[in-house]
CSV table of C-alpha atoms in Angstrom, one decimal:
chain,number,residue,atom,x,y,z
A,1,MET,CA,-12.3,-112.9,7.3
A,2,LYS,CA,-15.7,-110.8,8.7
A,3,ASN,CA,-14.4,-107.4,9.4
A,4,LYS,CA,-14.2,-106.9,13.2
A,5,LYS,CA,-13.5,-104.2,15.3
A,6,LEU,CA,-11.2,-105.4,17.6
A,7,LEU,CA,-8.5,-103.9,20.3
A,8,ARG,CA,-5.4,-103.7,17.6
A,9,THR,CA,-1.6,-104.0,18.1
A,10,VAL,CA,0.0,-101.0,19.1
A,11,THR,CA,2.1,-101.6,15.8
A,12,ALA,CA,-0.8,-101.8,13.5
A,13,LEU,CA,0.3,-103.1,10.2
A,14,CYS,CA,3.3,-102.8,10.1
A,15,ALA,CA,3.2,-103.5,9.8
A,16,MET,CA,4.7,-103.6,7.8
A,17,PHE,CA,6.5,-104.8,10.6
A,18,LEU,CA,8.9,-103.1,13.1
A,19,ALA,CA,6.8,-100.2,13.5
A,20,LEU,CA,9.5,-97.6,15.0
A,21,THR,CA,10.5,-93.6,14.8
A,22,VAL,CA,13.9,-92.1,15.3
A,23,PRO,CA,14.8,-88.8,16.2
A,24,MET,CA,15.8,-86.5,13.5
A,25,VAL,CA,19.4,-86.1,13.6
A,26,SER,CA,20.4,-85.6,10.1
A,27,PHE,CA,23.8,-86.5,9.3
A,28,ALA,CA,25.5,-88.9,7.0
A,29,ALA,CA,27.7,-91.4,8.4
A,30,ALA,CA,30.7,-92.7,6.3
A,31,THR,CA,30.0,-96.0,4.6
A,32,SER,CA,33.2,-97.3,5.9
A,33,ASP,CA,31.9,-97.1,9.7
A,34,TYR,CA,28.4,-98.7,9.5
A,35,GLU,CA,29.6,-102.1,10.9
A,36,ALA,CA,30.5,-100.6,14.2
A,37,GLN,CA,27.2,-98.7,14.2
A,38,THR,CA,24.2,-100.3,16.3
A,39,TYR,CA,20.5,-99.3,16.7
A,40,SER,CA,21.4,-97.8,20.3
A,41,ASP,CA,23.9,-95.5,19.0
A,42,TYR,CA,21.0,-93.7,17.4
A,43,GLY,CA,18.8,-93.6,20.6
A,44,VAL,CA,16.9,-96.6,19.8
A,45,TYR,CA,15.5,-98.2,23.1
A,46,GLY,CA,12.0,-97.9,23.9
A,47,ASN,CA,8.7,-97.6,22.3
A,48,GLN,CA,8.8,-93.8,22.3
A,49,ASN,CA,11.7,-93.7,19.9
A,50,ASN,CA,10.5,-96.4,17.6
A,51,ILE,CA,12.1,-97.1,13.9
A,52,SER,CA,9.4,-96.6,11.3
A,53,PHE,CA,10.2,-98.7,8.2
A,54,ALA,CA,8.9,-97.2,5.1
A,55,VAL,CA,11.0,-99.9,2.8
A,56,ILE,CA,11.6,-103.5,3.3
A,57,ALA,CA,13.2,-104.8,0.4
A,58,ASN,CA,14.3,-108.4,0.1
A,59,GLY,CA,17.1,-108.3,-2.9
A,60,GLY,CA,18.2,-104.7,-2.7
A,61,VAL,CA,17.7,-101.0,-2.6
A,62,ASN,CA,19.0,-98.4,-5.5
A,63,MET,CA,17.8,-94.9,-4.6
A,64,HIS,CA,19.0,-91.8,-7.1
A,65,ASP,CA,17.7,-88.4,-8.3
A,66,SER,CA,16.1,-86.5,-6.0
A,67,PHE,CA,14.1,-89.0,-4.1
A,68,SER,CA,12.7,-88.6,-0.6
A,69,ILE,CA,12.1,-91.3,2.1
A,70,GLU,CA,10.2,-91.0,5.3
A,71,GLY,CA,10.9,-93.7,7.2
A,72,SER,CA,13.7,-96.2,7.4
A,73,VAL,CA,14.9,-98.7,4.9
A,74,TYR,CA,15.7,-101.7,5.5
A,75,SER,CA,17.1,-104.7,3.0
A,76,ASN,CA,18.9,-108.2,3.0
A,77,GLY,CA,20.8,-107.3,-0.3
A,78,SER,CA,23.0,-104.4,-1.3
A,79,ILE,CA,21.8,-100.7,-0.8
A,80,ASN,CA,22.8,-97.7,-3.0
A,81,GLY,CA,21.9,-94.1,-2.7
A,82,SER,CA,23.0,-90.9,-3.7
A,83,ASP,CA,21.0,-87.5,-4.4
A,84,GLY,CA,18.2,-87.8,-2.1
A,85,THR,CA,17.0,-87.8,1.6
A,86,VAL,CA,16.1,-90.8,4.0
A,87,ASN,CA,14.5,-89.5,7.1
A,88,GLY,CA,15.3,-92.6,9.0
A,89,LEU,CA,17.8,-95.3,9.3
A,90,ILE,CA,19.7,-97.4,6.6
A,91,ILE,CA,19.5,-100.9,7.5
A,92,GLY,CA,20.9,-104.0,6.1
A,93,GLU,CA,23.2,-107.2,6.1
A,94,GLY,CA,24.8,-106.6,2.5
A,95,SER,CA,26.9,-103.7,1.3
A,96,ILE,CA,25.6,-100.0,1.9
A,97,ASP,CA,26.9,-97.5,-0.5
A,98,SER,CA,25.1,-94.0,0.2
A,99,THR,CA,25.8,-90.7,0.3
A,100,VAL,CA,22.4,-89.7,1.0
A,101,LEU,CA,21.3,-87.7,4.0
A,102,ARG,CA,20.1,-89.8,6.8
A,103,ASP,CA,19.8,-90.2,10.2
A,104,GLY,CA,22.5,-93.5,10.4
A,105,VAL,CA,23.4,-96.8,8.9
A,106,VAL,CA,23.1,-99.9,10.8
A,107,ASN,CA,24.7,-103.4,9.7
A,108,ASP,CA,21.9,-106.1,11.2
A,109,ALA,CA,23.1,-109.6,10.1
A,110,ASP,CA,19.7,-111.2,10.8
A,111,THR,CA,17.8,-109.4,8.1
A,112,SER,CA,16.0,-112.4,6.5
A,113,ALA,CA,12.6,-110.5,6.4
A,114,TYR,CA,9.3,-112.0,6.1
A,115,ASP,CA,10.4,-115.7,5.5
A,116,SER,CA,6.4,-116.8,6.0
A,117,TYR,CA,4.9,-114.2,4.1
A,118,ALA,CA,2.7,-116.3,1.6
A,119,GLY,CA,1.5,-113.6,-0.6
A,120,PHE,CA,-2.3,-113.9,-2.1
A,121,THR,CA,-4.2,-116.3,-4.4
A,122,VAL,CA,-6.8,-114.9,-6.3
A,123,PRO,CA,-10.0,-116.9,-5.4
A,124,GLU,CA,-11.7,-118.9,-8.1
A,125,GLY,CA,-15.3,-117.9,-6.9
A,126,ILE,CA,-17.0,-117.3,-3.7
A,127,ASP,CA,-19.5,-119.7,-2.2
A,128,GLY,CA,-23.0,-118.9,-2.8
A,129,VAL,CA,-22.3,-116.2,-5.4
A,130,GLU,CA,-23.4,-117.2,-9.1
A,131,PRO,CA,-20.5,-115.5,-11.5
A,132,VAL,CA,-21.7,-113.0,-14.3
A,133,ASP,CA,-20.4,-112.5,-17.5
A,134,GLU,CA,-20.0,-108.8,-17.5
A,135,LEU,CA,-21.2,-105.8,-15.5
A,136,LYS,CA,-20.8,-101.9,-16.9
A,137,SER,CA,-20.6,-98.5,-15.7
A,138,GLU,CA,-21.2,-96.5,-18.9
A,139,GLY,CA,-21.4,-92.7,-19.0
A,140,ALA,CA,-23.4,-90.8,-16.2
A,141,ASP,CA,-25.5,-94.4,-15.6
A,142,ASN,CA,-22.9,-95.3,-12.5
A,143,LEU,CA,-22.7,-99.0,-11.4
A,144,THR,CA,-23.2,-99.7,-7.6
A,145,ILE,CA,-22.1,-103.0,-5.9
A,146,SER,CA,-23.1,-103.8,-2.2
A,147,SER,CA,-22.7,-107.5,-2.1
A,148,ASP,CA,-19.8,-110.3,-3.2
A,149,THR,CA,-19.6,-110.4,-7.0
A,150,VAL,CA,-17.7,-112.7,-9.1
A,151,VAL,CA,-17.5,-111.1,-13.0
A,152,ASN,CA,-15.6,-111.9,-16.0
A,153,ARG,CA,-15.5,-108.6,-17.6
A,154,LEU,CA,-15.9,-105.3,-15.5
A,155,TRP,CA,-16.4,-101.8,-17.6
A,156,ASN,CA,-15.3,-98.5,-16.0
A,157,ASN,CA,-16.3,-95.9,-18.6
A,158,GLY,CA,-17.0,-92.4,-17.7
A,159,GLU,CA,-18.1,-90.4,-14.4
A,160,PRO,CA,-19.1,-91.1,-11.7
A,161,GLY,CA,-17.8,-94.8,-12.6
A,162,ILE,CA,-18.2,-97.7,-10.0
A,163,VAL,CA,-19.3,-97.2,-6.5
A,164,ILE,CA,-19.0,-99.9,-3.7
A,165,ASP,CA,-21.2,-99.8,-1.0
A,166,ALA,CA,-19.6,-101.3,2.4
A,167,THR,CA,-22.0,-99.7,4.6
A,168,ASN,CA,-23.7,-102.8,6.0
A,169,ASN,CA,-21.3,-105.5,5.0
A,170,ASP,CA,-17.9,-106.7,3.7
A,171,VAL,CA,-17.6,-106.8,-0.1
A,172,THR,CA,-15.5,-109.0,-2.1
A,173,ILE,CA,-15.3,-108.5,-5.8
A,174,ILE,CA,-13.4,-111.0,-8.0
A,175,VAL,CA,-12.5,-109.5,-11.7
A,176,LYS,CA,-11.8,-113.2,-13.5
A,177,GLU,CA,-10.8,-111.7,-17.1
A,178,GLN,CA,-10.5,-108.1,-17.7
A,179,TYR,CA,-11.1,-104.5,-16.4
A,180,HIS,CA,-12.0,-102.1,-19.1
A,181,HIS,CA,-11.6,-98.8,-18.3
A,182,THR,CA,-10.2,-95.2,-19.4
A,183,SER,CA,-9.7,-92.5,-16.9
A,184,ASN,CA,-12.4,-93.5,-14.2
A,185,THR,CA,-13.2,-93.7,-10.5
A,186,ILE,CA,-14.3,-96.3,-8.1
A,187,THR,CA,-15.6,-94.7,-5.2
A,188,VAL,CA,-15.8,-97.0,-1.9
A,189,ILE,CA,-18.3,-95.9,1.1
A,190,GLY,CA,-18.9,-97.4,4.1
A,191,GLU,CA,-16.6,-98.6,6.8
A,192,ASN,CA,-16.5,-102.2,6.3
A,193,LYS,CA,-13.6,-104.0,4.3
A,194,VAL,CA,-13.4,-104.3,0.6
A,195,ASN,CA,-11.5,-106.6,-1.1
A,196,ILE,CA,-11.0,-106.3,-4.9
A,197,TYR,CA,-9.1,-109.1,-7.0
A,198,PHE,CA,-8.1,-108.2,-10.6
A,199,ALA,CA,-7.0,-111.7,-11.9
A,200,GLN,CA,-5.3,-110.9,-15.2
A,201,ASP,CA,-5.0,-107.1,-15.1
A,202,ARG,CA,-1.7,-105.1,-15.7
A,203,TYR,CA,-2.3,-101.4,-15.3
A,204,PHE,CA,-4.3,-98.7,-13.9
A,205,TYR,CA,-4.0,-95.8,-15.8
A,206,GLY,CA,-5.5,-92.5,-14.7
A,207,THR,CA,-7.8,-94.5,-12.1
A,208,LYS,CA,-8.9,-93.0,-8.9
A,209,VAL,CA,-10.1,-95.1,-6.0
A,210,VAL,CA,-11.8,-92.7,-3.6
A,211,SER,CA,-12.3,-94.2,0.2
A,212,GLU,CA,-12.7,-92.1,3.3
A,213,HIS,CA,-10.9,-95.4,5.1
A,214,PRO,CA,-8.4,-96.8,2.6
A,215,GLU,CA,-6.9,-98.9,5.4
A,216,ASN,CA,-10.1,-101.2,4.8
A,217,VAL,CA,-9.6,-101.4,1.2
A,218,ASN,CA,-7.4,-104.2,-0.4
A,219,ILE,CA,-6.7,-104.2,-4.4
A,220,TYR,CA,-5.0,-107.5,-5.4
A,221,MET,CA,-3.5,-107.5,-8.8
A,222,LYS,CA,-2.2,-110.4,-10.6
A,223,ALA,CA,0.0,-110.5,-13.9
A,224,ASP,CA,2.4,-112.6,-15.9
A,225,THR,CA,4.3,-109.6,-17.2
A,226,GLY,CA,4.1,-106.8,-14.9
A,227,ILE,CA,2.1,-104.3,-13.4
A,228,THR,CA,1.9,-100.3,-13.8
A,229,ILE,CA,0.0,-97.5,-12.0
A,230,PHE,CA,0.7,-94.3,-13.9
A,231,ASN,CA,-1.0,-91.2,-15.6
A,232,ARG,CA,-1.9,-89.4,-12.6
A,233,SER,CA,-3.8,-92.5,-11.0
A,234,ASN,CA,-4.7,-91.8,-7.4
A,235,ILE,CA,-5.4,-95.1,-5.2
A,236,ASN,CA,-6.4,-94.8,-1.8
A,237,ALA,CA,-6.0,-98.6,-0.7
A,238,ASN,CA,-3.8,-101.3,0.2
A,239,VAL,CA,-2.4,-102.6,-3.0
A,240,TYR,CA,-1.1,-106.3,-3.3
A,241,VAL,CA,0.9,-107.0,-6.2
A,242,ASP,CA,1.8,-110.6,-7.7
A,243,ALA,CA,3.8,-109.9,-10.7
A,244,PRO,CA,7.3,-109.9,-11.9
A,245,THR,CA,7.5,-106.4,-12.0
A,246,PHE,CA,5.6,-103.2,-10.0
A,247,THR,CA,5.7,-99.5,-11.6
A,248,LEU,CA,4.4,-96.7,-10.4
A,249,ASN,CA,5.2,-93.3,-12.4
A,250,GLY,CA,3.4,-90.6,-14.0
A,251,ASN,CA,2.8,-88.3,-10.9
A,252,SER,CA,0.5,-91.3,-9.3
A,253,SER,CA,0.0,-91.7,-6.2
A,254,ILE,CA,-0.8,-94.4,-3.7
A,255,THR,CA,-2.5,-93.7,0.1
A,256,GLY,CA,-1.9,-97.1,1.5
A,257,ASN,CA,0.5,-100.0,2.0
A,258,VAL,CA,2.3,-101.7,-1.1
A,259,ILE,CA,2.9,-105.5,-0.8
A,260,ALA,CA,4.9,-106.7,-3.8
A,261,LEU,CA,6.5,-109.6,-2.4
A,262,GLY,CA,8.4,-111.0,-5.3
A,263,SER,CA,8.4,-107.6,-7.7
A,264,ALA,CA,11.1,-105.6,-9.1
A,265,ALA,CA,9.5,-102.2,-8.1
A,266,THR,CA,10.3,-99.2,-9.6
A,267,ILE,CA,8.9,-95.6,-8.4
A,268,SER,CA,9.7,-92.5,-10.8
A,269,ASN,CA,7.7,-89.3,-10.2
A,270,GLY,CA,5.2,-91.3,-7.7
A,271,ILE,CA,4.4,-91.2,-4.1
A,272,ILE,CA,3.4,-94.0,-1.5
A,273,ASN,CA,2.0,-92.7,1.7
A,274,GLY,CA,2.5,-95.8,3.5
A,275,TYR,CA,5.1,-98.8,3.1
A,276,LEU,CA,6.5,-100.6,1.0
A,277,TYR,CA,7.5,-104.2,0.9
A,278,THR,CA,9.1,-105.7,-2.0
A,279,ASP,CA,12.3,-107.9,-3.5
A,280,THR,CA,14.0,-104.8,-5.2
A,281,LEU,CA,13.2,-101.2,-5.4
A,282,ASP,CA,14.6,-98.4,-7.7
A,283,ILE,CA,13.3,-95.0,-6.8
A,284,SER,CA,14.3,-92.0,-8.9
A,285,ASN,CA,12.3,-88.4,-8.2
A,286,GLY,CA,9.5,-90.1,-6.0
A,287,GLN,CA,8.5,-90.5,-2.5
A,288,ILE,CA,7.6,-92.9,0.3
A,289,ASN,CA,6.3,-91.8,3.2
A,290,TYR,CA,6.0,-94.1,6.1
A,291,ILE,CA,2.1,-94.3,7.6
A,292,ALA,CA,1.9,-97.3,10.3
A,293,SER,CA,-1.7,-98.0,9.1
A,294,GLY,CA,-1.3,-97.5,5.2
A,295,GLY,CA,-3.7,-94.5,5.3
A,296,ALA,CA,-5.7,-92.0,7.5
A,297,GLN,CA,-7.1,-93.9,10.3
A,298,GLU,CA,-8.0,-93.0,13.8
A,299,GLU,CA,-5.8,-94.0,16.6
A,300,PRO,CA,-6.7,-97.7,17.1
A,301,ILE,CA,-8.4,-98.7,20.6
A,302,GLN,CA,-5.6,-100.0,23.1
A,303,PRO,CA,-6.0,-101.7,26.4
A,304,GLN,CA,-3.9,-99.7,28.8
A,305,PRO,CA,-1.2,-101.6,31.0
A,306,GLY,CA,-3.9,-103.2,33.8
A,307,GLU,CA,-7.1,-102.7,31.8
A,308,LEU,CA,-9.3,-105.9,31.3
A,309,GLY,CA,-10.1,-106.8,27.9
A,310,ASN,CA,-12.0,-109.8,26.0
A,311,VAL,CA,-9.9,-112.8,25.4
A,312,VAL,CA,-10.1,-116.1,23.9
A,313,LYS,CA,-7.8,-118.7,25.3
A,314,TYR,CA,-6.8,-121.9,23.1
A,315,ASP,CA,-5.2,-124.8,24.7
A,316,VAL,CA,-3.3,-126.5,21.9
A,317,ALA,CA,-2.7,-129.8,23.5
A,318,ALA,CA,-6.6,-130.2,24.7
A,319,GLY,CA,-7.8,-128.6,22.1
A,320,GLU,CA,-10.4,-126.3,24.2
A,321,TYR,CA,-11.2,-123.0,23.7
A,322,SER,CA,-12.2,-120.7,26.5
A,323,ARG,CA,-13.5,-117.3,27.1
A,324,GLY,CA,-12.8,-114.5,29.4
A,325,THR,CA,-10.9,-111.4,30.5
A,326,MET,CA,-7.1,-110.3,30.5
A,327,ALA,CA,-5.1,-107.6,31.7
A,328,THR,CA,-1.9,-106.3,29.9
A,329,LYS,CA,1.3,-105.0,31.2
A,330,MET,CA,4.8,-103.4,30.4
A,331,HIS,CA,7.4,-106.3,29.0
A,332,THR,CA,11.2,-106.3,28.4
A,333,PRO,CA,12.3,-109.0,26.7
A,334,ASP,CA,14.9,-111.9,28.0
A,335,GLY,CA,18.4,-110.4,27.4
A,336,ALA,CA,17.5,-106.9,26.3
A,337,GLU,CA,20.5,-104.8,26.5
A,338,ASN,CA,18.8,-101.9,27.9
A,339,ALA,CA,15.9,-101.7,30.8
A,340,HIS,CA,14.0,-99.3,28.7
A,341,LEU,CA,13.3,-101.6,25.6
A,342,ASN,CA,9.9,-102.4,26.7
A,343,TYR,CA,6.4,-102.7,25.3
A,344,GLU,CA,2.8,-103.7,26.4
A,345,VAL,CA,1.8,-107.2,25.9
A,346,LEU,CA,-1.3,-109.2,27.4
A,347,ASP,CA,-0.4,-110.4,31.0
A,348,GLU,CA,-0.4,-114.2,30.8
A,349,ASN,CA,-1.1,-114.5,34.6
A,350,THR,CA,-4.2,-112.6,34.5
A,351,PHE,CA,-6.7,-114.7,32.4
A,352,GLU,CA,-10.0,-115.2,34.3
A,353,VAL,CA,-12.7,-117.3,32.3
A,354,SER,CA,-15.8,-115.3,32.4
A,355,GLY,CA,-19.0,-115.1,30.5
A,356,PRO,CA,-20.5,-117.3,27.6
A,357,GLN,CA,-18.2,-119.6,26.4
A,358,GLU,CA,-19.3,-120.0,22.6
A,359,VAL,CA,-16.5,-119.5,20.4
A,360,SER,CA,-17.5,-119.0,16.6
A,361,ASP,CA,-15.7,-120.5,13.6
A,362,ASP,CA,-14.3,-117.0,12.5
A,363,ILE,CA,-12.4,-116.6,16.0
A,364,LYS,CA,-11.1,-120.1,15.6
A,365,ALA,CA,-9.7,-119.7,12.3
A,366,ASP,CA,-8.1,-116.6,13.6
A,367,VAL,CA,-6.6,-118.2,16.7
A,368,GLN,CA,-5.5,-121.5,14.3
A,369,LEU,CA,-3.5,-118.8,11.6
A,370,ILE,CA,-1.6,-117.1,14.4
A,371,LEU,CA,-0.8,-120.7,15.7
A,372,ASP,CA,0.4,-122.3,12.6
A,373,THR,CA,2.0,-119.0,11.4
A,374,VAL,CA,4.2,-118.8,14.5
A,375,ASN,CA,4.9,-122.6,14.6
A,376,ASP,CA,6.0,-122.7,10.9
A,377,THR,CA,8.2,-119.4,11.4
A,378,PHE,CA,9.9,-120.9,14.4
A,379,ILE,CA,10.4,-124.2,12.4
A,380,SER,CA,11.7,-122.3,9.3
A,381,ARG,CA,14.0,-120.1,11.5
A,382,LYS,CA,15.4,-122.6,13.5
A,383,ALA,CA,16.2,-124.9,10.7
A,384,ASP,CA,18.2,-122.0,8.7
A,385,PRO,CA,21.9,-121.9,9.5
A,386,ALA,CA,22.3,-118.3,8.8
A,387,VAL,CA,19.9,-117.5,11.7
A,388,ASN,CA,21.2,-118.0,15.5
A,389,LEU,CA,17.7,-118.8,17.1
A,390,GLN,CA,18.1,-119.6,20.8
A,391,TRP,CA,15.3,-122.3,20.5
A,392,TRP,CA,15.3,-122.5,24.4
A,393,ARG,CA,13.9,-119.0,24.5
A,394,PHE,CA,10.6,-119.9,22.6
A,395,GLY,CA,8.6,-119.0,24.9
A,396,ARG,CA,6.5,-115.6,24.8
A,397,ILE,CA,5.6,-114.6,21.6
A,398,ASP,CA,4.1,-111.1,21.2
A,399,SER,CA,1.8,-109.5,18.3
A,400,ASN,CA,3.4,-106.2,19.6
A,401,GLY,CA,6.9,-107.6,19.5
A,402,THR,CA,7.3,-106.4,16.1
A,403,SER,CA,9.6,-103.3,17.4
A,404,MET,CA,11.2,-104.9,19.8
A,405,THR,CA,12.1,-108.4,19.0
A,406,LEU,CA,14.0,-109.8,16.2
A,407,SER,CA,13.4,-113.7,16.4
A,408,ILE,CA,9.7,-114.9,15.9
A,409,THR,CA,7.2,-112.1,15.6
A,410,PRO,CA,8.7,-109.9,12.9
A,411,TYR,CA,8.4,-112.7,10.4
A,412,SER,CA,5.0,-113.9,11.4
A,413,TYR,CA,3.3,-110.6,11.9
A,414,GLN,CA,2.6,-109.9,8.3
A,415,THR,CA,1.3,-113.0,7.2
A,416,ILE,CA,-1.2,-113.1,10.6
A,417,GLN,CA,-2.1,-109.5,9.6
A,418,ALA,CA,-3.0,-110.5,5.9
A,419,GLY,CA,-5.3,-113.1,7.2
A,420,GLY,CA,-7.1,-110.8,8.7
A,421,VAL,CA,-6.4,-110.7,12.4
A,422,ASP,CA,-5.7,-107.2,13.6
A,423,THR,CA,-6.0,-107.3,17.2
A,424,MET,CA,-3.4,-108.0,20.0
A,425,TRP,CA,-2.3,-111.6,20.8
A,426,LEU,CA,0.0,-113.9,22.5
A,427,CYS,CA,1.6,-117.1,22.1
A,428,TRP,CA,3.2,-119.3,24.7
A,429,GLY,CA,6.0,-121.7,23.4
A,430,ASP,CA,7.2,-125.1,25.1
A,431,ARG,CA,10.6,-123.8,24.7
A,432,ASP,CA,11.4,-126.6,22.4
A,433,THR,CA,9.3,-126.9,19.2
A,434,GLU,CA,5.6,-125.6,19.2
A,435,VAL,CA,3.3,-123.3,20.6
A,436,GLU,CA,1.4,-124.7,23.5
A,437,THR,CA,-1.3,-121.8,24.5
A,438,VAL,CA,-2.6,-118.9,22.2
A,439,TRP,CA,-4.3,-115.6,23.7
A,440,MET,CA,-6.3,-113.5,21.3
A,441,VAL,CA,-8.3,-110.3,22.4
A,442,VAL,CA,-11.9,-110.3,20.8
A,443,GLU,CA,-14.6,-107.9,20.9
């Protein structure tokens, strides 16, 4: 997707999802009591006291040996912990056996996290780009890449290494066979988006990925065996993993989010400054420090309540797009137990058609991604007997609802954002089976 500076959601990536922060009340609740504890027991009501999820693990979590997690831990499976600290809540639907210092524990029976997240596929090629067999950075002769590139073998030996120049445009690099490297550096300059695909690489050894904007750099690593980042590697980028195992150790660090959908993740003497989404996690002598954007990032521009923003509207039944302006408002979900549970949303009653009506193919693709993902998520969760989904409430679905709703948005948001949509949006369901209208903020 084309990189765009858009009005973004209040809960920028991550979210992962449910970007929340709790007051630090460090105490260790008895594990036998957790079933009686709820979010409201810990003062979690509105967006001033939201929870920050540092770890989301589908299969389970094992924490031990002087670990530290800054943010909450969330899992569908069992959670075990000793000799460490979680500066947040421990939340799960399975057994929770933990003596670690934490803010509290919550039993949440609806924890089917990211059912709709599709992972990633390494592209076979790039339209209009001829593949090359080999590119090299040797010794003092650095290699600069400033346009989309497909290469079989990429060599990076010596310093200053490889420079990726994203000053004027997005850059996508596909390494189809092997990345040959010793201790080395990849430097990214510019603020545009950079995507690097390693189709058959198993490790980073002493690798440094330097970027002033790690939130704009995505590294995709695929391997049939496992992927290891070690020997003081320092990665300033979001890391996507498609492998059975993912290991971060050897005093290595990642400043960015780590998405390892189907991996057994191990962190030992390693640090993630971002969130981790994985199947299972074993952490010892390691740290995970939640950062909403996955790296140093300026506060995203947000429309204030009542402020007009530029929006595209899509009428699904008519197949028609229109452009105009739309305000925001503060919203409380239907059935919320506390009136303070509110967050900023697009106000569906304020859309007015204005200006040129041409809608680009990129914008149409983004709107279609939102539409398809929300529809697919609703259908899958409605069909799941373990989910008590009140289908007649399939009305408002907000991008900012990741923090305050448990039905649809948390299970759609990551897929939509991974597809390149990083802006505020609103879907309106027909209270039966599908979305009938989509609004999306544009430049």
